[in-house]
Coordinates of N, CA and C in Angstrom, one line a residue:
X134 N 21.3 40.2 -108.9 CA 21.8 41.6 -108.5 C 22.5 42.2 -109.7
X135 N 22.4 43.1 -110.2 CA 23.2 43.7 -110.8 C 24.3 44.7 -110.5
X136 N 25.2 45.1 -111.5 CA 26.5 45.9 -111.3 C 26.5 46.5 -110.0
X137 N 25.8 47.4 -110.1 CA 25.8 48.5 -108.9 C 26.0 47.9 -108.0
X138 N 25.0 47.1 -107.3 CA 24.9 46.6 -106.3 C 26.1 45.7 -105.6
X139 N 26.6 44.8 -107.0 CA 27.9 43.9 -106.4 C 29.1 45.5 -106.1
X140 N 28.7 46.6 -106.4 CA 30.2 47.6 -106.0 C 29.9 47.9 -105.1
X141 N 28.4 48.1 -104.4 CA 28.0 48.4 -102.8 C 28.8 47.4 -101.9
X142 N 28.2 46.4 -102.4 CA 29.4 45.2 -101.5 C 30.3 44.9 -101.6
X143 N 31.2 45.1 -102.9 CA 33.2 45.2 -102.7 C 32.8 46.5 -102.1
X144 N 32.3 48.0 -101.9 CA 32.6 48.7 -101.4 C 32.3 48.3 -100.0
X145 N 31.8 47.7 -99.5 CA 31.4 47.4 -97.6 C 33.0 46.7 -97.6
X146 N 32.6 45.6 -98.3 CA 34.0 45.1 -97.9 C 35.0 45.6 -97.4
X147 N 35.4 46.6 -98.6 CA 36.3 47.5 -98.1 C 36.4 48.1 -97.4
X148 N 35.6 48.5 -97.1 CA 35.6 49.6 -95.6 C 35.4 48.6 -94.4
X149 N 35.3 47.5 -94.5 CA 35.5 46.2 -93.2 C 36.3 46.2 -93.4
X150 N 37.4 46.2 -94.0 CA 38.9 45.7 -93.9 C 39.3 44.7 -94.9
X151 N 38.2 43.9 -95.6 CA 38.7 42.5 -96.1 C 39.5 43.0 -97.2
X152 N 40.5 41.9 -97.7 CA 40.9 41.8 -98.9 C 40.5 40.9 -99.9
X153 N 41.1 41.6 -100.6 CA 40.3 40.8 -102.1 C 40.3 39.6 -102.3
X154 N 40.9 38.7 -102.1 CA 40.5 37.5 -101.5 C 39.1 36.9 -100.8
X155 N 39.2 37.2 -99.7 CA 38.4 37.4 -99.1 C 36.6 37.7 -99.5
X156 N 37.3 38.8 -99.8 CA 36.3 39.2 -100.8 C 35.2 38.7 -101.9
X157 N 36.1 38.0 -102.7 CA 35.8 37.1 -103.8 C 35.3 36.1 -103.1
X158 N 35.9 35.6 -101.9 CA 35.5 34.3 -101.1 C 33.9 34.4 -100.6
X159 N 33.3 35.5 -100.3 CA 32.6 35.8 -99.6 C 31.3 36.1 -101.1
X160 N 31.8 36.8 -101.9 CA 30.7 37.2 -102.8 C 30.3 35.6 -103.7
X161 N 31.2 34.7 -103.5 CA 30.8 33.4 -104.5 C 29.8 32.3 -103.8
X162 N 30.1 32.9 -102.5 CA 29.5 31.9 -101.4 C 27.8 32.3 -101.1
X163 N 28.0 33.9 -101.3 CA 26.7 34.5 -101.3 C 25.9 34.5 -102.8
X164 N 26.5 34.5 -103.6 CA 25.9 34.7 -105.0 C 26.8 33.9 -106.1
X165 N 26.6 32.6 -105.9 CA 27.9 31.7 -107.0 C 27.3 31.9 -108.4
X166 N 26.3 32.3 -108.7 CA 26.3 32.1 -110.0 C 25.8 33.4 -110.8
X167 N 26.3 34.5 -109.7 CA 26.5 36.0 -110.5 C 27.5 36.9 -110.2
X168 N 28.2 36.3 -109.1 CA 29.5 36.9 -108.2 C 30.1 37.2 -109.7
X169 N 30.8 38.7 -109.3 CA 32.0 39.4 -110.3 C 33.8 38.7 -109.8
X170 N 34.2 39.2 -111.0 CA 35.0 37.9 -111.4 C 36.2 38.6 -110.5
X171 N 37.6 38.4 -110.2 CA 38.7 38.8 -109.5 C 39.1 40.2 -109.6
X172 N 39.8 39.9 -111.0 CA 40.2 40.9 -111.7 C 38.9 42.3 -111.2
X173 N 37.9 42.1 -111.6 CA 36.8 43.3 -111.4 C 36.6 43.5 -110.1
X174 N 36.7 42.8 -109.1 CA 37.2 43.0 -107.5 C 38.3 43.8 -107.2
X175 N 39.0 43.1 -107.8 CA 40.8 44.0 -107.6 C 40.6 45.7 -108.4
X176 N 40.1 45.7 -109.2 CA 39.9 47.3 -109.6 C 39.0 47.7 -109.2
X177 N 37.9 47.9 -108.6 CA 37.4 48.5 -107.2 C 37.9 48.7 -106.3
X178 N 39.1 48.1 -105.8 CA 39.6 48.1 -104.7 C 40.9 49.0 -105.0
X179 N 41.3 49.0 -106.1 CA 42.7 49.7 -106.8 C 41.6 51.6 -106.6
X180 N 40.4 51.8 -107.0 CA 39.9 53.0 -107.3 C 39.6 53.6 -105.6
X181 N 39.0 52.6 -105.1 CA 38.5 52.7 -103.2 C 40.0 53.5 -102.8
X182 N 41.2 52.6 -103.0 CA 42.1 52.9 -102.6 C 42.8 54.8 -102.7
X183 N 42.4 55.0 -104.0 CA 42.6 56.1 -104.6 C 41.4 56.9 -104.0
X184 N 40.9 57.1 -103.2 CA 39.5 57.5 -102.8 C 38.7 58.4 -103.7
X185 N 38.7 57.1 -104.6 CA 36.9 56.8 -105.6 C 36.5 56.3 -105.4
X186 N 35.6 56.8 -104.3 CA 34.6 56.4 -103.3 C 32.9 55.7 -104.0
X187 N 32.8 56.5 -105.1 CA 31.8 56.3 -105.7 C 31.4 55.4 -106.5
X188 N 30.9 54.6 -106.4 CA 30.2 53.3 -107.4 C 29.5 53.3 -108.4
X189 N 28.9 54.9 -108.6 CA 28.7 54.9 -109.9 C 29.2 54.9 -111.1
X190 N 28.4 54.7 -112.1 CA 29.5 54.7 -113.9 C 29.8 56.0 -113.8
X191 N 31.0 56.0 -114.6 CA 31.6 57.7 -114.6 C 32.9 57.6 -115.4
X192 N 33.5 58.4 -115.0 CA 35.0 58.7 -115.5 C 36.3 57.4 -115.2
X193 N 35.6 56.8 -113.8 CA 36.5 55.9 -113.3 C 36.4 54.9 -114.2
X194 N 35.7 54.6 -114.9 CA 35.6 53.1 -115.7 C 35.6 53.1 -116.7
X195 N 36.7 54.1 -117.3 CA 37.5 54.4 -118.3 C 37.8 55.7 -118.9
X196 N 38.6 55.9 -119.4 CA 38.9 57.6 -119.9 C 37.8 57.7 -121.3
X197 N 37.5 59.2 -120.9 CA 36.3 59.6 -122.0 C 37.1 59.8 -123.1
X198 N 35.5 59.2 -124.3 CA 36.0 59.6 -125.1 C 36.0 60.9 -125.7
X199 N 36.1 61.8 -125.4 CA 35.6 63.2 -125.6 C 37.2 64.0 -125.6
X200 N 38.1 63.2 -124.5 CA 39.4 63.5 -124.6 C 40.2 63.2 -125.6
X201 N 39.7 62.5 -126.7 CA 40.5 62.7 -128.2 C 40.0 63.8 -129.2
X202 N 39.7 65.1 -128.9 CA 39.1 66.1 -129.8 C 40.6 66.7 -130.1
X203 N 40.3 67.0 -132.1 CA 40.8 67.5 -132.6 C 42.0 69.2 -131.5
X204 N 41.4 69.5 -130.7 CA 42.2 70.7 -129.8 C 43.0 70.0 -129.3
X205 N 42.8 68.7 -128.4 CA 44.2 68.1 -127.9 C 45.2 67.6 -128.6
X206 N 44.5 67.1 -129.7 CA 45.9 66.4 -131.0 C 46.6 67.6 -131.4
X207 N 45.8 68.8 -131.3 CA 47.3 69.8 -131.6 C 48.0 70.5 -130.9
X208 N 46.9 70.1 -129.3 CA 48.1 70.7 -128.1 C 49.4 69.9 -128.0
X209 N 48.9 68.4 -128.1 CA 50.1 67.6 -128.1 C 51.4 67.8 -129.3
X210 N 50.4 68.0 -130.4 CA 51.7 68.0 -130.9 C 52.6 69.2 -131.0
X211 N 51.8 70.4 -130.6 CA 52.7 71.5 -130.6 C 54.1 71.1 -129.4
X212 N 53.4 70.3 -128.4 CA 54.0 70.4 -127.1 C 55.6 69.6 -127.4
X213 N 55.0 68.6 -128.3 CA 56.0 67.3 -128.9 C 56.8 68.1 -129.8
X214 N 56.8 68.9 -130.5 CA 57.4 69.6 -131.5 C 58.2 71.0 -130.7
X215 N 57.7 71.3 -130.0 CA 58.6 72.0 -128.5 C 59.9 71.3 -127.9
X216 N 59.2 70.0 -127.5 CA 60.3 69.8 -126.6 C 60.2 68.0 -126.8
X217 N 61.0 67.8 -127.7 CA 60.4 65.6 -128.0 C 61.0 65.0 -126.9
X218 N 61.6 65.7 -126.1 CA 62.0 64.8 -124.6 C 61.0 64.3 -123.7
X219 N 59.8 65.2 -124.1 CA 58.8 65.0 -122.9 C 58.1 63.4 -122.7
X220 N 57.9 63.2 -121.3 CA 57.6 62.3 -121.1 C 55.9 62.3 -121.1
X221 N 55.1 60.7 -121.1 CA 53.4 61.2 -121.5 C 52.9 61.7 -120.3
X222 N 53.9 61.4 -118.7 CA 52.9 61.8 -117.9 C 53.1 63.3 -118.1
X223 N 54.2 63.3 -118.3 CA 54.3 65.2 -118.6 C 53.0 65.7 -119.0
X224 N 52.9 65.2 -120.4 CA 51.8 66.0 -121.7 C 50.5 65.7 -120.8
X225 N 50.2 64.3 -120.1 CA 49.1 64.3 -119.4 C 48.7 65.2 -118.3
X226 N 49.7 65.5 -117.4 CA 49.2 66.7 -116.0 C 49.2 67.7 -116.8
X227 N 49.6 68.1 -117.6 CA 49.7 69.4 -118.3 C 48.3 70.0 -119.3
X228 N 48.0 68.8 -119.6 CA 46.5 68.9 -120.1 C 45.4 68.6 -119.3
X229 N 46.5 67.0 -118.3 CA 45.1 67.2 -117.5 C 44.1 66.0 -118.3
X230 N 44.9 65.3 -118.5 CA 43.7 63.7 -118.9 C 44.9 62.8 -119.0
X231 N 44.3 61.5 -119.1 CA 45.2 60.1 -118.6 C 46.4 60.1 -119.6
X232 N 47.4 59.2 -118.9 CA 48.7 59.2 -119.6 C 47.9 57.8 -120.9
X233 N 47.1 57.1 -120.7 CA 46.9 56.1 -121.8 C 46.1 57.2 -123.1
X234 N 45.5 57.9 -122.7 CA 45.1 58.8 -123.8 C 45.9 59.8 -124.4
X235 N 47.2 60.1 -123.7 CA 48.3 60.8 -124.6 C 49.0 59.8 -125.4
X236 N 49.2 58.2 -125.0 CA 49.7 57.4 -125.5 C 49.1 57.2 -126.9
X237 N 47.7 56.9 -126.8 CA 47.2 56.6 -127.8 C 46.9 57.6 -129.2
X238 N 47.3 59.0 -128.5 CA 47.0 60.4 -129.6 C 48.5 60.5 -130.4
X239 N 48.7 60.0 -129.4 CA 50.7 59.8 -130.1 C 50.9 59.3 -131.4
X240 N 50.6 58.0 -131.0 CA 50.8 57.0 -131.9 C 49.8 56.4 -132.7
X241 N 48.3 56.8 -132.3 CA 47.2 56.6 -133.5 C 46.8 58.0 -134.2
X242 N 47.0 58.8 -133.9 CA 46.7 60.0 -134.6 C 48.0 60.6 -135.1
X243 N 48.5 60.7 -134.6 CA 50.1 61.6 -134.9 C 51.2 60.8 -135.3
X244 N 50.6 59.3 -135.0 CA 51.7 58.5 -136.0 C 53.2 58.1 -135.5
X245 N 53.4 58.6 -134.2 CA 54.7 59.3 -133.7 C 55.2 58.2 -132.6
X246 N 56.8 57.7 -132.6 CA 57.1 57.0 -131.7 C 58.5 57.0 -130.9
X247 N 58.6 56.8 -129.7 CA 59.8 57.3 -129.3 C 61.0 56.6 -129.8
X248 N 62.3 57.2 -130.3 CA 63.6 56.6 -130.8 C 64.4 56.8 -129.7
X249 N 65.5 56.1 -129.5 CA 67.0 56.5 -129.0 C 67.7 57.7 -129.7
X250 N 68.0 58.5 -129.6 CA 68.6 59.8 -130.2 C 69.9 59.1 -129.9
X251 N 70.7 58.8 -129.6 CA 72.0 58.5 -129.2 C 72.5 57.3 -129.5
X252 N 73.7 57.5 -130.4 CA 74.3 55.7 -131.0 C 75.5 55.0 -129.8
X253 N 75.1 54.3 -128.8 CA 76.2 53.8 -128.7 C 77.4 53.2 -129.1
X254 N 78.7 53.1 -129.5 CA 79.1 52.1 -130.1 C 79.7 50.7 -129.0
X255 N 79.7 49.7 -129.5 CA 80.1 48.6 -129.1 C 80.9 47.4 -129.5
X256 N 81.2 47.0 -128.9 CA 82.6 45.9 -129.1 C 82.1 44.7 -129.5
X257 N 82.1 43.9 -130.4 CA 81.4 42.0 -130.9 C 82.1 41.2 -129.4
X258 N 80.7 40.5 -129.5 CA 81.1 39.5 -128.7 C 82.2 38.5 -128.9
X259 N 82.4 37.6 -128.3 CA 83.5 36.2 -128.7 C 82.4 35.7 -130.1
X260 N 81.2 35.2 -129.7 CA 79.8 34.8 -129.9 C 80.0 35.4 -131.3
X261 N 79.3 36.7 -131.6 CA 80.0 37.7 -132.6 C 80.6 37.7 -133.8
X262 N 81.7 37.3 -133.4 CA 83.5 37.4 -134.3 C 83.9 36.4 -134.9
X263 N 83.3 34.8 -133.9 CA 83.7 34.0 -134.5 C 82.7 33.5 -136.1
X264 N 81.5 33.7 -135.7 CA 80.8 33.3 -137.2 C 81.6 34.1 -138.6
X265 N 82.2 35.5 -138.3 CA 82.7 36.2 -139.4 C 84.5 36.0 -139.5
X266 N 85.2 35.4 -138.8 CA 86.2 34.9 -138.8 C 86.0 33.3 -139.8
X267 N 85.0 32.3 -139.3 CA 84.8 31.4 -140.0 C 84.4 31.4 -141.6
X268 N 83.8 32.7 -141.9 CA 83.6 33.0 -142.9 C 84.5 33.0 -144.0
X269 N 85.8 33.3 -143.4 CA 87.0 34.4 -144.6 C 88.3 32.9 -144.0
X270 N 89.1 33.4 -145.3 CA 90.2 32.7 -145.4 C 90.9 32.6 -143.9
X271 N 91.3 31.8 -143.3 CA 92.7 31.8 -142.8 C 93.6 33.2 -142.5
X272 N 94.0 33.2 -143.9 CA 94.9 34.1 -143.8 C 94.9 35.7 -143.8
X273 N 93.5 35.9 -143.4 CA 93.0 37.0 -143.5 C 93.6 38.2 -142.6
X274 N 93.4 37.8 -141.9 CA 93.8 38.2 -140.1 C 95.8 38.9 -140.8
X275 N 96.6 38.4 -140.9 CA 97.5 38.9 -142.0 C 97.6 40.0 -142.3
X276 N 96.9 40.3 -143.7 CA 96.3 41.4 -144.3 C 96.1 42.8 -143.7
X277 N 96.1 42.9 -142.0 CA 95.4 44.0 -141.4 C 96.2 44.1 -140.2
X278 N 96.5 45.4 -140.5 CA 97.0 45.9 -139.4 C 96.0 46.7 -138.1
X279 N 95.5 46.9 -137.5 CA 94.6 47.3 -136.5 C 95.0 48.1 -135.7
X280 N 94.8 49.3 -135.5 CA 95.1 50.5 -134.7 C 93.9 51.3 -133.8
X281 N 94.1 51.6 -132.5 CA 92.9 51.6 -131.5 C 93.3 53.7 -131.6
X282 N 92.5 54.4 -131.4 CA 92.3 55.4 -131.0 C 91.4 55.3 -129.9
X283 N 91.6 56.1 -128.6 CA 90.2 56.1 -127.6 C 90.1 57.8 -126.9
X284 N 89.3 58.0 -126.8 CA 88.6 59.4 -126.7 C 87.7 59.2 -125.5
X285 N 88.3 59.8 -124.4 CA 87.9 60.2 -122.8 C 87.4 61.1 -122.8
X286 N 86.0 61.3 -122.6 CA 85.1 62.0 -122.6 C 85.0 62.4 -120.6
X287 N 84.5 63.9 -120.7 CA 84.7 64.1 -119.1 C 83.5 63.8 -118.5
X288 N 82.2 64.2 -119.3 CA 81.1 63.8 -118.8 C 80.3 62.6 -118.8
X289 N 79.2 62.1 -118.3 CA 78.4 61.1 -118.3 C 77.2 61.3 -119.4
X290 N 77.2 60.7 -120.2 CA 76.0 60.2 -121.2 C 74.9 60.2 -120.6
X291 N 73.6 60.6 -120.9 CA 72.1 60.2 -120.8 C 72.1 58.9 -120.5
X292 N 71.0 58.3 -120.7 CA 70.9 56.6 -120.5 C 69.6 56.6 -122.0
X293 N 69.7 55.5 -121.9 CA 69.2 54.9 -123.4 C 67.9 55.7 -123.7
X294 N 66.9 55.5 -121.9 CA 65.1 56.2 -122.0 C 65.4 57.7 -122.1
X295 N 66.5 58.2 -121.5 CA 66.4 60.0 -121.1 C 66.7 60.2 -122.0
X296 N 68.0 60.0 -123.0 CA 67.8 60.6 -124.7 C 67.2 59.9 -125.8
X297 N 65.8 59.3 -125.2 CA 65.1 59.2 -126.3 C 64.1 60.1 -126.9
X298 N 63.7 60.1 -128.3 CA 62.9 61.0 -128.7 C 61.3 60.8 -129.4
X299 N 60.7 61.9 -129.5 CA 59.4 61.4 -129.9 C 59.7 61.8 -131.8
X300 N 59.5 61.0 -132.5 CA 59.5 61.0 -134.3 C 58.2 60.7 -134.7
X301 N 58.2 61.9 -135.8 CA 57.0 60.8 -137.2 C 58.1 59.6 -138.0
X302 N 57.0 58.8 -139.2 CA 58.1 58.2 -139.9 C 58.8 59.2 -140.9
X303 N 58.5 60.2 -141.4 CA 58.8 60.8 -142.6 C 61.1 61.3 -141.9
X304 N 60.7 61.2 -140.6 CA 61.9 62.2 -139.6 C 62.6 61.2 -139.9
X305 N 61.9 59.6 -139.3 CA 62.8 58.3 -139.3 C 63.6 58.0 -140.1
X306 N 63.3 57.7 -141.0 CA 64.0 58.0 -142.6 C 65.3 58.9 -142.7
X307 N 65.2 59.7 -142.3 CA 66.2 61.0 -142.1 C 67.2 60.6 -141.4
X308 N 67.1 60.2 -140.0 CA 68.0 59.8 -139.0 C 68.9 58.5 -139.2
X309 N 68.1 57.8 -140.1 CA 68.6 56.4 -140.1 C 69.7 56.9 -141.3
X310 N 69.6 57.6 -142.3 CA 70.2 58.1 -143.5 C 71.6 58.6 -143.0
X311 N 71.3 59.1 -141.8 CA 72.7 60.1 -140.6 C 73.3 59.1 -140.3
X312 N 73.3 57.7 -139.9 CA 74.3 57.2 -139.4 C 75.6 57.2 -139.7
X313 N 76.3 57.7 -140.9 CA 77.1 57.6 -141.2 C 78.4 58.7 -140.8
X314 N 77.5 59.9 -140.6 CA 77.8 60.8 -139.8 C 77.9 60.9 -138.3
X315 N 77.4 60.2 -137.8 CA 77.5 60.5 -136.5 C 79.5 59.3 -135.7
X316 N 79.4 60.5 -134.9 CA 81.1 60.3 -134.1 C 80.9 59.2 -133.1
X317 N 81.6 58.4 -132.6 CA 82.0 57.8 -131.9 C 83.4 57.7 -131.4
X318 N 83.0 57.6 -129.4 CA 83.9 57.6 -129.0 C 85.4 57.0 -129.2
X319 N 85.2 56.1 -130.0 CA 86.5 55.5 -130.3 C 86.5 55.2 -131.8
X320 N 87.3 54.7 -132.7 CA 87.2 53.6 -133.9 C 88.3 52.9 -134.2
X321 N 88.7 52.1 -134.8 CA 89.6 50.9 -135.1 C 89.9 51.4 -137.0
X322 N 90.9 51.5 -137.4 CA 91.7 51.7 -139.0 C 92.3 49.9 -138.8
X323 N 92.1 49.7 -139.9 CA 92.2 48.5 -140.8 C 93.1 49.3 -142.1
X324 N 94.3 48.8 -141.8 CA 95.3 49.0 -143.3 C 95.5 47.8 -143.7
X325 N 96.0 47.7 -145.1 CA 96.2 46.2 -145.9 C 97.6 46.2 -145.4
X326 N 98.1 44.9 -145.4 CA 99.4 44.3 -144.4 C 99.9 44.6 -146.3
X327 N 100.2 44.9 -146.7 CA 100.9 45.6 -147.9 C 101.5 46.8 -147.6
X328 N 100.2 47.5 -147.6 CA 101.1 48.8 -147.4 C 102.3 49.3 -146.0
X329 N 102.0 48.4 -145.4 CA 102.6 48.8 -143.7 C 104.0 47.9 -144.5
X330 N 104.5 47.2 -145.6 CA 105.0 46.7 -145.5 C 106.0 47.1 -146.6
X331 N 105.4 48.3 -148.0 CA 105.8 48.6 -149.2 C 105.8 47.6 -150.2
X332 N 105.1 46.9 -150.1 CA 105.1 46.0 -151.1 C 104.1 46.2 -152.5
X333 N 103.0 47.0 -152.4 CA 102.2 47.4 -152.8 C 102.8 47.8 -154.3
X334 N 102.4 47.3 -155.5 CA 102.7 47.5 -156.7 C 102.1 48.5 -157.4

């Protein structure tokens, strides 16, 4: 038997009711040594479901390739250079072809991948502190005086996925150059236990 014919029969199946199990149970018993394999069961049944009813070759058994033409790589990127928050299913309903084919125009043609736009800062673990304490003198800890500032913010932050962004590498480079600029809610001053004390020559 070929193709077609084993999708006539996961298609019966389906419309009997059986599950894929079943299914597979039934097509190995009738044809053990050309029955289609699970996985290729389960995605007829994942499309039936979706009512793609049709068992012919087509669009269902895989996104065309025709949907990577030079017009889409620069709808997307105009759309990405609009607004880099957007998500792929966005760019996809909006064009109107699969979210794996915006994925792959992204990042094989356009080069482009999403960053965190936003630095959290964070406190060392126990885990952390102690390898860099074991490092330095004893008497180090001494030397420093430590002073906390903290800055209460009224609003709620994004989350890590919602202020992420879409970048080329040339942008990357750029951003990573900014860290030194960017504010955090809090920071810690480190003075030499000299000066807090006048001793300093």
């Amino acid at each position: 038997m070929d193709k077609k014919e084993f999708r006539v029969l996961i298609k019966y199946c389906f419309l009997k009711g059986k599950n894929t199990v079943e299914t597979k149970t039934w097509l190995d018993a009738e044809f053990p040594d050309t029955a289609p394999g699970k996985s290729t069961i389960k995605d007829w049944y994942a499309k039936f479901r979706r009512d793609e009813i049709s068992t012919e070759d087509g669009e269902h058994n895989g996104p065309p390739k025709e949907v990577v033409t030079d017009e889409n790589i620069l709808k997307i990127h105009i759309m990405i250079l609009n607004d880099r928050k957007l998500k792929l299913n966005e760019i996809a309903d909006t064009l109107k072809i699969l979210t794996e084919r915006v994925h792959h125009i992204i990042h094989e043609y356009l080069g482009m991948r999403k960053l965190c736009a936003k630095w959290v800062p964070r406190e060392l673990t126990f885990d952390q502190r102690q390898p860099k304490i074991k490092r330095n003198k004893p008497e180090f800890l001494r030397r420093c005086v430590t002073m906390d500032e903290i800055w209460l913010h009224h609003f709620t932050p994004k989350s890590y996925r919602q202020s992420s962004e879409l970048v080329n590498p040339n942008a990357l480079a750029k951003q990573l150059n900014a860290r030194n600029d960017i504010e955090v809610p809090w920071l810690k001053r480190k003075l030499p236990y000299e000066l807090i004390n006048g001793h300093i020559e």
